[in-house]
Each structure stands twice: as structure tokens, then as C-alpha cells.
Amino acid sequence: QSVCEPLATGIVSIDAMIPIGRGQRELIIGDRQTGKTSICLDTIVNLKYEKVLSVYVPVGQKAASVLDAYQQLVKRDVYQALAIVMASASTSAVMQYLSVYAGTALAEFFMYNLSLPVFIAYDDLAKQASAYREISLLLRRPPGREAFPGDIFYVHSRLLERSAKLNYACGSGSITAFPIVETLAQDVSAFIPTNLISITDGQLFLSTDLFNQGIKPAIDVGISVTRVGSAAQQDQMKMVAGRLKLTLAQFVELEAFSQFASDLGEDTARALANGRRIREVLKQDVASPMSIPQQCAVLSLAGSGVLARIPSDSLVKVFLGYFLSLPSWCFLYVSTKVLAVALIDYVVSK
């Protein structure tokens, strides 16, 4: 059936502006060391609260890197709902090529036989394509563009089309896929990235420039898309995040313009200050997923202008730390806005 059930990643910028649905295939694309694997690991951690099984398939990675990721997940108590199918860089090309199919077969077992929702992350498919290229060249098959064999598109489409959302008659299970592909110098026009963009239901583009500026996760909202859209988003999130993407895009344009303008109007200065506060709200540390109610509370504050009372950007994270640590019963008796104003006054006074 069509994708209509949300899958919460715990990452504010994704759940608010690029919502993911169960059964969707969302490509994560970016240069090396921009946080692609971290997004998958944080999603796996958050999904243990959603009762979704996870399969992590590292392909062609160093064994030490995979061990480090595994230890992080064990430390966060995720191992009971997690399977890792690994083919490290030291294994043969055949093992690296087949490992993604083994991981998908495992996910399909839970989807078809137990009717469970499953999340699978392929890290990364560019290395699997390189392994398949090596096999094809050894078999003396004619090479094509970038020396890849002619059926490389079929290899990846056959893999990713196995992710789906089943209807009620088939058990309502699902497989949600996050394929990762690494680019060189943000070149998304290379052969494998363009193939995967055309196969998947959207992409999260991670920018090196944003990462170097300290904006993490470094998701470029202007380029990142989801073809499912708000069909797989909670009603309360639609209410608070409806205009967020547009506001952020306008802020980026204003910020670029303000670098060349010496005298800014009062309205422009206010819009820039509000945009900086929203950008601070969307920053999120690794291993700190937020629940949907927490995200909605924070985004409602960003949209209402309450954060403008905070005198500096650096205090926004301090305020959010206090705000998110409040017990849930507080919000039953006192409105979110009143709580936030009181907490801001406390943080500023300190």
C-alpha cells in the first residue's frame, strides 16, 4: 500500500521538514566525515522506543569503525532489536556484494513472516558497487561508464525495490531503507549517486560547508527532499512545522544578502535574529534523539517568537537543555509558552 505511517528518526530537522514514512527509501548522500552514519545510528537508537527492528549493513568499512558503531549501540541498549550484517574491507568482493542481499533477506523475514516494521541501513552502496565492478571486470564483462558494468542500475533497483509497506491483508509489515552513498567533493552528478537518486523516494544531502560551520546534522534543507511528504507526518508536527522550511530558506537568502548590505532595516534584522534562533534549535548533538512531543514543543516555541527573548544564540542550547529536562507532567498543568518564558528568564538571569 502507499506510504502513510510515520517513522520517527528522533532528529528534529528530518522529522519536521523531511518526514520519513514506513516503507520509504531515503538516500543519505554526502562527502566523507559529514555524519551520514551518525544519522543512521541515531535513527536506530530512536526506533527502539517505536518498537521497530533494525538491520545495519556496513559494506567495505574498516572493522574497527564497525566495532566502534556496535559499541555505541550496545552502550545505548539497542542490541536486543538490532542485527548487524557486516562485510568489512578485508573480506572478498563477493562477500561485500552479497552482504546487502543477506541483510535484506533478514529484514524480509521479519516483514513477511512476523508482520513487523523493520528499518535497514546500507553503509554504503558505493562500496558495494565497487565490489560488483571488481567481480565483473574479473569475469571479463564489458565495462561501461566509470568502468561499471551495464547492469549496475538493475543491481541497485532490484535491492531497493524490496523495501515496501504491506497492506492489512498481508500483515501490515514494512521495510524502510536508508541507503548511504559517499560523494567526492559534493559531486552528486557521478554515476552511482545519480542512479540511486532516481531509484529512491528522496534524499538527505549532507553539506560539508554546513558541517564545517558547526551546524550538525549538516542537512542542506534546500536540496534535500522527500517524495512522500506530509502524508507520512503526524498531525501535530504538520501544525508546528508547516512553514518552517520556507522560513529557513528565506533566512538563508537574507543572511547571504546581509553580508553585502551595511544598513539593515528593523524588519530584516528581526527576521535574521529569528532565523538564527531556529537554526540553533535545529542543531542536535549525536546520540541525543528527541521524541515527537518534545520536537513539537520546541518547534512551537520557535514559531511563536518566544525564543527572541533570549539575548544571544549561545544561550539557546542552554535553554533547550533545561526545557527538555522538565518532567512531562509539567506540560499537563502549565502551557508550553508560559513554561518557556519563565525558564528563559531564569537562564538569562544566571
PDB file of C-alpha atoms in Angstrom, residues 34-287:
ATOM      1  CA  THR A  34      29.831  14.615   7.281  1.00  0.00           C
ATOM      2  CA  GLY A  35      27.725  12.495   9.665  1.00  0.00           C
ATOM      3  CA  LYS A  36      25.961  10.043   7.324  1.00  0.00           C
ATOM      4  CA  THR A  37      26.471   7.006   9.580  1.00  0.00           C
ATOM      5  CA  SER A  38      25.577   9.043  12.674  1.00  0.00           C
ATOM      6  CA  ILE A  39      22.115   9.770  11.257  1.00  0.00           C
ATOM      7  CA  CYS A  40      21.509   6.037  10.775  1.00  0.00           C
ATOM      8  CA  LEU A  41      22.799   5.132  14.240  1.00  0.00           C
ATOM      9  CA  ASP A  42      20.686   7.837  15.915  1.00  0.00           C
ATOM     10  CA  THR A  43      17.641   6.596  13.994  1.00  0.00           C
ATOM     11  CA  ILE A  44      18.313   3.036  15.185  1.00  0.00           C
ATOM     12  CA  VAL A  45      18.520   4.272  18.785  1.00  0.00           C
ATOM     13  CA  ASN A  46      15.268   6.223  18.496  1.00  0.00           C
ATOM     14  CA  LEU A  47      13.430   3.313  16.872  1.00  0.00           C
ATOM     15  CA  LYS A  48      13.834   1.121  19.935  1.00  0.00           C
ATOM     16  CA  TYR A  49      11.162   3.346  21.533  1.00  0.00           C
ATOM     17  CA  GLU A  50       8.971   2.902  18.416  1.00  0.00           C
ATOM     18  CA  LYS A  51       9.244  -0.931  18.586  1.00  0.00           C
ATOM     19  CA  VAL A  52      10.858  -1.147  15.144  1.00  0.00           C
ATOM     20  CA  LEU A  53      13.531  -3.763  14.431  1.00  0.00           C
ATOM     21  CA  SER A  54      16.758  -2.528  12.849  1.00  0.00           C
ATOM     22  CA  VAL A  55      19.254  -4.115  10.457  1.00  0.00           C
ATOM     23  CA  TYR A  56      22.592  -2.357   9.922  1.00  0.00           C
ATOM     24  CA  VAL A  57      24.646  -3.454   6.885  1.00  0.00           C
ATOM     25  CA  PRO A  58      28.154  -1.918   6.786  1.00  0.00           C
ATOM     26  CA  VAL A  59      29.844  -2.716   3.450  1.00  0.00           C
ATOM     27  CA  GLY A  60      33.557  -2.242   2.834  1.00  0.00           C
ATOM     28  CA  GLN A  61      34.092  -0.404   6.138  1.00  0.00           C
ATOM     29  CA  LYS A  62      37.054  -0.861   8.432  1.00  0.00           C
ATOM     30  CA  ALA A  63      36.350  -3.495  11.078  1.00  0.00           C
ATOM     31  CA  ALA A  64      37.427  -1.018  13.792  1.00  0.00           C
ATOM     32  CA  SER A  65      34.802   1.502  12.607  1.00  0.00           C
ATOM     33  CA  VAL A  66      32.058  -1.132  12.686  1.00  0.00           C
ATOM     34  CA  LEU A  67      33.145  -2.244  16.158  1.00  0.00           C
ATOM     35  CA  ASP A  68      33.007   1.364  17.360  1.00  0.00           C
ATOM     36  CA  ALA A  69      29.464   1.749  15.970  1.00  0.00           C
ATOM     37  CA  TYR A  70      28.423  -1.533  17.610  1.00  0.00           C
ATOM     38  CA  GLN A  71      29.827  -0.455  20.987  1.00  0.00           C
ATOM     39  CA  GLN A  72      27.915   2.830  20.741  1.00  0.00           C
ATOM     40  CA  LEU A  73      24.680   0.953  20.099  1.00  0.00           C
ATOM     41  CA  VAL A  74      25.311  -1.527  22.926  1.00  0.00           C
ATOM     42  CA  LYS A  75      26.048   1.362  25.291  1.00  0.00           C
ATOM     43  CA  ARG A  76      22.652   2.831  24.381  1.00  0.00           C
ATOM     44  CA  ASP A  77      20.914  -0.523  24.983  1.00  0.00           C
ATOM     45  CA  VAL A  78      19.783  -1.181  21.400  1.00  0.00           C
ATOM     46  CA  TYR A  79      21.303  -4.624  20.769  1.00  0.00           C
ATOM     47  CA  GLN A  80      18.090  -6.536  21.603  1.00  0.00           C
ATOM     48  CA  ALA A  81      16.303  -5.173  18.496  1.00  0.00           C
ATOM     49  CA  LEU A  82      19.308  -4.947  16.182  1.00  0.00           C
ATOM     50  CA  ALA A  83      21.058  -7.185  13.657  1.00  0.00           C
ATOM     51  CA  ILE A  84      24.374  -6.299  12.004  1.00  0.00           C
ATOM     52  CA  VAL A  85      25.337  -7.990   8.719  1.00  0.00           C
ATOM     53  CA  MET A  86      28.949  -6.989   8.088  1.00  0.00           C
ATOM     54  CA  ALA A  87      31.323  -7.398   5.167  1.00  0.00           C
ATOM     55  CA  SER A  88      34.418  -5.413   6.130  1.00  0.00           C
ATOM     56  CA  ALA A  89      37.052  -4.025   3.781  1.00  0.00           C
ATOM     57  CA  SER A  90      39.244  -7.083   4.413  1.00  0.00           C
ATOM     58  CA  THR A  91      36.637  -9.536   3.048  1.00  0.00           C
ATOM     59  CA  SER A  92      36.374 -10.585  -0.587  1.00  0.00           C
ATOM     60  CA  ALA A  93      34.487  -8.571  -3.225  1.00  0.00           C
ATOM     61  CA  VAL A  94      31.906 -11.350  -3.480  1.00  0.00           C
ATOM     62  CA  MET A  95      31.113 -11.120   0.245  1.00  0.00           C
ATOM     63  CA  GLN A  96      30.803  -7.331   0.023  1.00  0.00           C
ATOM     64  CA  TYR A  97      28.461  -7.674  -2.953  1.00  0.00           C
ATOM     65  CA  LEU A  98      26.248 -10.310  -1.312  1.00  0.00           C
ATOM     66  CA  SER A  99      26.105  -8.818   2.205  1.00  0.00           C
ATOM     67  CA  VAL A 100      23.411  -6.259   1.323  1.00  0.00           C
ATOM     68  CA  TYR A 101      21.177  -9.032  -0.047  1.00  0.00           C
ATOM     69  CA  ALA A 102      21.724 -11.084   3.102  1.00  0.00           C
ATOM     70  CA  GLY A 103      20.704  -8.120   5.259  1.00  0.00           C
ATOM     71  CA  THR A 104      17.616  -7.501   3.116  1.00  0.00           C
ATOM     72  CA  ALA A 105      16.606 -11.172   3.302  1.00  0.00           C
ATOM     73  CA  LEU A 106      16.822 -10.954   7.102  1.00  0.00           C
ATOM     74  CA  ALA A 107      14.621  -7.843   7.111  1.00  0.00           C
ATOM     75  CA  GLU A 108      12.133  -9.529   4.758  1.00  0.00           C
ATOM     76  CA  PHE A 109      11.809 -12.480   7.149  1.00  0.00           C
ATOM     77  CA  PHE A 110      10.531 -10.174   9.898  1.00  0.00           C
ATOM     78  CA  MET A 111       8.314  -8.216   7.496  1.00  0.00           C
ATOM     79  CA  TYR A 112       6.613 -11.160   5.765  1.00  0.00           C
ATOM     80  CA  ASN A 113       6.592 -13.848   8.486  1.00  0.00           C
ATOM     81  CA  LEU A 114       6.145 -11.758  11.654  1.00  0.00           C
ATOM     82  CA  SER A 115       4.433  -8.669  10.137  1.00  0.00           C
ATOM     83  CA  LEU A 116       6.857  -6.335  11.897  1.00  0.00           C
ATOM     84  CA  PRO A 117       8.145  -2.901  10.851  1.00  0.00           C
ATOM     85  CA  VAL A 118      11.869  -3.059  10.002  1.00  0.00           C
ATOM     86  CA  PHE A 119      14.475  -0.360   9.392  1.00  0.00           C
ATOM     87  CA  ILE A 120      17.566  -1.195   7.307  1.00  0.00           C
ATOM     88  CA  ALA A 121      20.648   0.963   6.667  1.00  0.00           C
ATOM     89  CA  TYR A 122      23.137   0.165   3.881  1.00  0.00           C
ATOM     90  CA  ASP A 123      26.506   1.780   4.642  1.00  0.00           C
ATOM     91  CA  ASP A 124      27.387   2.301   1.847  1.00  0.00           C
ATOM     92  CA  LEU A 125      26.189   1.261  -1.604  1.00  0.00           C
ATOM     93  CA  ALA A 126      29.056   2.973  -3.434  1.00  0.00           C
ATOM     94  CA  LYS A 127      31.436   0.405  -1.950  1.00  0.00           C
ATOM     95  CA  GLN A 128      29.071  -2.418  -2.910  1.00  0.00           C
ATOM     96  CA  ALA A 129      29.031  -1.065  -6.471  1.00  0.00           C
ATOM     97  CA  SER A 130      32.841  -1.012  -6.483  1.00  0.00           C
ATOM     98  CA  ALA A 131      32.873  -4.662  -5.348  1.00  0.00           C
ATOM     99  CA  TYR A 132      30.447  -5.593  -8.140  1.00  0.00           C
ATOM    100  CA  ARG A 133      32.633  -3.720 -10.638  1.00  0.00           C
ATOM    101  CA  GLU A 134      35.653  -5.745  -9.486  1.00  0.00           C
ATOM    102  CA  ILE A 135      33.738  -9.012  -9.921  1.00  0.00           C
ATOM    103  CA  SER A 136      32.524  -8.014 -13.399  1.00  0.00           C
ATOM    104  CA  LEU A 137      35.978  -6.996 -14.604  1.00  0.00           C
ATOM    105  CA  LEU A 138      37.430 -10.303 -13.367  1.00  0.00           C
ATOM    106  CA  LEU A 139      34.700 -12.100 -15.317  1.00  0.00           C
ATOM    107  CA  ARG A 140      35.696 -10.041 -18.385  1.00  0.00           C
ATOM    108  CA  ARG A 141      32.306  -8.439 -18.802  1.00  0.00           C
ATOM    109  CA  PRO A 142      32.343  -5.307 -20.992  1.00  0.00           C
ATOM    110  CA  PRO A 143      32.764  -2.159 -18.827  1.00  0.00           C
ATOM    111  CA  GLY A 144      30.564   0.911 -19.250  1.00  0.00           C
ATOM    112  CA  ARG A 145      30.568   4.361 -17.700  1.00  0.00           C
ATOM    113  CA  GLU A 146      33.264   4.716 -14.967  1.00  0.00           C
ATOM    114  CA  ALA A 147      34.118   1.038 -15.725  1.00  0.00           C
ATOM    115  CA  PHE A 148      30.886  -0.148 -14.058  1.00  0.00           C
ATOM    116  CA  PRO A 149      29.027  -2.986 -15.821  1.00  0.00           C
ATOM    117  CA  GLY A 150      25.879  -2.150 -17.742  1.00  0.00           C
ATOM    118  CA  ASP A 151      23.514  -3.767 -15.230  1.00  0.00           C
ATOM    119  CA  ILE A 152      24.661  -1.820 -12.132  1.00  0.00           C
ATOM    120  CA  PHE A 153      21.382   0.159 -12.159  1.00  0.00           C
ATOM    121  CA  TYR A 154      19.442  -3.117 -12.123  1.00  0.00           C
ATOM    122  CA  VAL A 155      21.586  -4.391  -9.212  1.00  0.00           C
ATOM    123  CA  HIS A 156      20.620  -1.442  -7.001  1.00  0.00           C
ATOM    124  CA  SER A 157      16.986  -1.159  -8.135  1.00  0.00           C
ATOM    125  CA  ARG A 158      16.437  -4.888  -7.529  1.00  0.00           C
ATOM    126  CA  LEU A 159      17.785  -4.387  -3.997  1.00  0.00           C
ATOM    127  CA  LEU A 160      15.913  -1.219  -3.027  1.00  0.00           C
ATOM    128  CA  GLU A 161      12.565  -2.203  -4.546  1.00  0.00           C
ATOM    129  CA  ARG A 162      12.329  -4.881  -1.849  1.00  0.00           C
ATOM    130  CA  SER A 163      11.606  -2.131   0.697  1.00  0.00           C
ATOM    131  CA  ALA A 164       7.855  -1.630   0.905  1.00  0.00           C
ATOM    132  CA  LYS A 165       4.807  -1.125   3.090  1.00  0.00           C
ATOM    133  CA  LEU A 166       2.464  -4.150   3.069  1.00  0.00           C
ATOM    134  CA  ASN A 167      -1.307  -3.747   3.235  1.00  0.00           C
ATOM    135  CA  TYR A 168      -3.520  -5.092   6.019  1.00  0.00           C
ATOM    136  CA  ALA A 169      -4.256  -8.360   4.169  1.00  0.00           C
ATOM    137  CA  CYS A 170      -0.527  -9.138   4.015  1.00  0.00           C
ATOM    138  CA  GLY A 171       0.145  -8.281   7.669  1.00  0.00           C
ATOM    139  CA  SER A 172       0.946  -4.519   7.544  1.00  0.00           C
ATOM    140  CA  GLY A 173       4.692  -5.096   7.899  1.00  0.00           C
ATOM    141  CA  SER A 174       7.218  -2.745   6.314  1.00  0.00           C
ATOM    142  CA  ILE A 175      10.872  -2.262   5.423  1.00  0.00           C
ATOM    143  CA  THR A 176      12.235   1.289   5.498  1.00  0.00           C
ATOM    144  CA  ALA A 177      15.635   1.657   3.806  1.00  0.00           C
ATOM    145  CA  PHE A 178      18.334   4.273   4.335  1.00  0.00           C
ATOM    146  CA  PRO A 179      20.954   3.622   1.627  1.00  0.00           C
ATOM    147  CA  ILE A 180      24.112   5.696   2.081  1.00  0.00           C
ATOM    148  CA  VAL A 181      26.343   6.825  -0.772  1.00  0.00           C
ATOM    149  CA  GLU A 182      29.586   8.763  -0.416  1.00  0.00           C
ATOM    150  CA  THR A 183      30.379  11.540  -2.887  1.00  0.00           C
ATOM    151  CA  LEU A 184      33.660  13.183  -3.883  1.00  0.00           C
ATOM    152  CA  ALA A 185      33.743  16.989  -3.491  1.00  0.00           C
ATOM    153  CA  GLN A 186      29.907  17.079  -3.294  1.00  0.00           C
ATOM    154  CA  ASP A 187      29.608  15.772  -6.857  1.00  0.00           C
ATOM    155  CA  VAL A 188      26.064  14.378  -6.992  1.00  0.00           C
ATOM    156  CA  SER A 189      26.252  14.010 -10.786  1.00  0.00           C
ATOM    157  CA  ALA A 190      28.521  10.947 -10.579  1.00  0.00           C
ATOM    158  CA  PHE A 191      27.188   7.651 -11.941  1.00  0.00           C
ATOM    159  CA  ILE A 192      26.227   5.794  -8.732  1.00  0.00           C
ATOM    160  CA  PRO A 193      24.722   8.823  -6.892  1.00  0.00           C
ATOM    161  CA  THR A 194      22.503   9.735  -9.870  1.00  0.00           C
ATOM    162  CA  ASN A 195      21.357   6.116 -10.187  1.00  0.00           C
ATOM    163  CA  LEU A 196      20.401   5.944  -6.513  1.00  0.00           C
ATOM    164  CA  ILE A 197      18.671   9.347  -6.569  1.00  0.00           C
ATOM    165  CA  SER A 198      16.450   8.116  -9.405  1.00  0.00           C
ATOM    166  CA  ILE A 199      15.630   4.849  -7.581  1.00  0.00           C
ATOM    167  CA  THR A 200      14.885   6.182  -4.092  1.00  0.00           C
ATOM    168  CA  ASP A 201      11.953   8.229  -2.736  1.00  0.00           C
ATOM    169  CA  GLY A 202      14.045  11.239  -1.778  1.00  0.00           C
ATOM    170  CA  GLN A 203      17.457  12.183  -0.458  1.00  0.00           C
ATOM    171  CA  LEU A 204      19.085  13.803   2.559  1.00  0.00           C
ATOM    172  CA  PHE A 205      22.016  15.844   1.279  1.00  0.00           C
ATOM    173  CA  LEU A 206      24.737  16.477   3.869  1.00  0.00           C
ATOM    174  CA  SER A 207      26.812  19.589   3.187  1.00  0.00           C
ATOM    175  CA  THR A 208      30.499  19.815   4.049  1.00  0.00           C
ATOM    176  CA  ASP A 209      30.224  23.619   4.375  1.00  0.00           C
ATOM    177  CA  LEU A 210      27.437  23.360   6.971  1.00  0.00           C
ATOM    178  CA  PHE A 211      29.384  20.685   8.844  1.00  0.00           C
ATOM    179  CA  ASN A 212      32.470  22.912   8.978  1.00  0.00           C
ATOM    180  CA  GLN A 213      30.334  25.773  10.304  1.00  0.00           C
ATOM    181  CA  GLY A 214      29.321  23.575  13.250  1.00  0.00           C
ATOM    182  CA  ILE A 215      25.749  23.009  12.044  1.00  0.00           C
ATOM    183  CA  LYS A 216      25.084  19.357  12.875  1.00  0.00           C
ATOM    184  CA  PRO A 217      23.355  17.398  11.481  1.00  0.00           C
ATOM    185  CA  ALA A 218      24.641  19.139   8.348  1.00  0.00           C
ATOM    186  CA  ILE A 219      21.465  18.611   6.295  1.00  0.00           C
ATOM    187  CA  ASP A 220      21.075  21.026   3.386  1.00  0.00           C
ATOM    188  CA  VAL A 221      17.328  21.630   3.571  1.00  0.00           C
ATOM    189  CA  GLY A 222      17.224  23.369   0.192  1.00  0.00           C
ATOM    190  CA  ILE A 223      18.429  20.296  -1.727  1.00  0.00           C
ATOM    191  CA  SER A 224      17.061  17.528   0.500  1.00  0.00           C
ATOM    192  CA  VAL A 225      13.609  16.238  -0.458  1.00  0.00           C
ATOM    193  CA  THR A 226      11.120  13.516   0.390  1.00  0.00           C
ATOM    194  CA  ARG A 227       8.655  12.354  -2.248  1.00  0.00           C
ATOM    195  CA  VAL A 228       6.252  11.087   0.419  1.00  0.00           C
ATOM    196  CA  GLY A 229       5.890  14.497   2.041  1.00  0.00           C
ATOM    197  CA  SER A 230       3.418  15.271   4.802  1.00  0.00           C
ATOM    198  CA  ALA A 231       1.392  12.122   4.012  1.00  0.00           C
ATOM    199  CA  ALA A 232       3.695  10.386   6.497  1.00  0.00           C
ATOM    200  CA  GLN A 233       3.764  13.061   9.192  1.00  0.00           C
ATOM    201  CA  GLN A 234       1.923  13.368  12.493  1.00  0.00           C
ATOM    202  CA  ASP A 235      -0.885  15.959  12.595  1.00  0.00           C
ATOM    203  CA  GLN A 236       0.692  17.854  15.480  1.00  0.00           C
ATOM    204  CA  MET A 237       4.010  18.055  13.605  1.00  0.00           C
ATOM    205  CA  LYS A 238       2.251  19.393  10.490  1.00  0.00           C
ATOM    206  CA  MET A 239       0.795  22.211  12.597  1.00  0.00           C
ATOM    207  CA  VAL A 240       4.093  23.407  14.088  1.00  0.00           C
ATOM    208  CA  ALA A 241       6.428  22.689  11.136  1.00  0.00           C
ATOM    209  CA  GLY A 242       4.231  23.765   8.227  1.00  0.00           C
ATOM    210  CA  ARG A 243       6.136  26.960   7.361  1.00  0.00           C
ATOM    211  CA  LEU A 244       9.463  26.019   8.906  1.00  0.00           C
ATOM    212  CA  LYS A 245      11.197  25.029   5.656  1.00  0.00           C
ATOM    213  CA  LEU A 246      10.090  28.235   3.902  1.00  0.00           C
ATOM    214  CA  THR A 247      11.177  30.382   6.874  1.00  0.00           C
ATOM    215  CA  LEU A 248      14.585  28.724   6.910  1.00  0.00           C
ATOM    216  CA  ALA A 249      15.048  29.172   3.146  1.00  0.00           C
ATOM    217  CA  GLN A 250      14.168  32.879   3.437  1.00  0.00           C
ATOM    218  CA  PHE A 251      16.631  33.237   6.309  1.00  0.00           C
ATOM    219  CA  VAL A 252      19.465  31.722   4.224  1.00  0.00           C
ATOM    220  CA  GLU A 253      18.753  34.242   1.438  1.00  0.00           C
ATOM    221  CA  LEU A 254      18.617  37.144   3.901  1.00  0.00           C
ATOM    222  CA  GLU A 255      21.850  36.034   5.560  1.00  0.00           C
ATOM    223  CA  ALA A 256      23.648  35.938   2.215  1.00  0.00           C
ATOM    224  CA  PHE A 257      22.269  39.397   1.353  1.00  0.00           C
ATOM    225  CA  SER A 258      23.191  40.889   4.756  1.00  0.00           C
ATOM    226  CA  GLN A 259      26.888  40.156   4.181  1.00  0.00           C
ATOM    227  CA  PHE A 260      26.929  42.828   1.462  1.00  0.00           C
ATOM    228  CA  ALA A 261      24.479  45.309   2.991  1.00  0.00           C
ATOM    229  CA  SER A 262      25.751  47.757   5.607  1.00  0.00           C
ATOM    230  CA  ASP A 263      22.426  49.180   6.771  1.00  0.00           C
ATOM    231  CA  LEU A 264      19.666  46.677   7.541  1.00  0.00           C
ATOM    232  CA  GLY A 265      16.063  47.582   8.262  1.00  0.00           C
ATOM    233  CA  GLU A 266      14.408  46.727  11.552  1.00  0.00           C
ATOM    234  CA  ASP A 267      12.235  44.003   9.988  1.00  0.00           C
ATOM    235  CA  THR A 268      15.250  42.424   8.262  1.00  0.00           C
ATOM    236  CA  ALA A 269      17.270  42.426  11.488  1.00  0.00           C
ATOM    237  CA  ARG A 270      14.360  40.824  13.351  1.00  0.00           C
ATOM    238  CA  ALA A 271      13.978  38.135  10.658  1.00  0.00           C
ATOM    239  CA  LEU A 272      17.723  37.400  10.794  1.00  0.00           C
ATOM    240  CA  ALA A 273      17.656  37.084  14.592  1.00  0.00           C
ATOM    241  CA  ASN A 274      14.632  34.762  14.438  1.00  0.00           C
ATOM    242  CA  GLY A 275      16.312  32.663  11.733  1.00  0.00           C
ATOM    243  CA  ARG A 276      19.449  32.252  13.840  1.00  0.00           C
ATOM    244  CA  ARG A 277      17.349  31.072  16.787  1.00  0.00           C
ATOM    245  CA  ILE A 278      15.579  28.493  14.572  1.00  0.00           C
ATOM    246  CA  ARG A 279      18.930  27.275  13.254  1.00  0.00           C
ATOM    247  CA  GLU A 280      20.172  26.847  16.821  1.00  0.00           C
ATOM    248  CA  VAL A 281      17.022  24.847  17.650  1.00  0.00           C
ATOM    249  CA  LEU A 282      17.652  22.523  14.687  1.00  0.00           C
ATOM    250  CA  LYS A 283      21.223  21.793  15.804  1.00  0.00           C
ATOM    251  CA  GLN A 284      21.377  18.454  17.564  1.00  0.00           C
ATOM    252  CA  ASP A 285      24.211  16.521  19.169  1.00  0.00           C
ATOM    253  CA  VAL A 286      24.971  12.928  18.251  1.00  0.00           C
ATOM    254  CA  ALA A 287      23.214  10.328  20.432  1.00  0.00           C
TER     255      ALA A 287
END
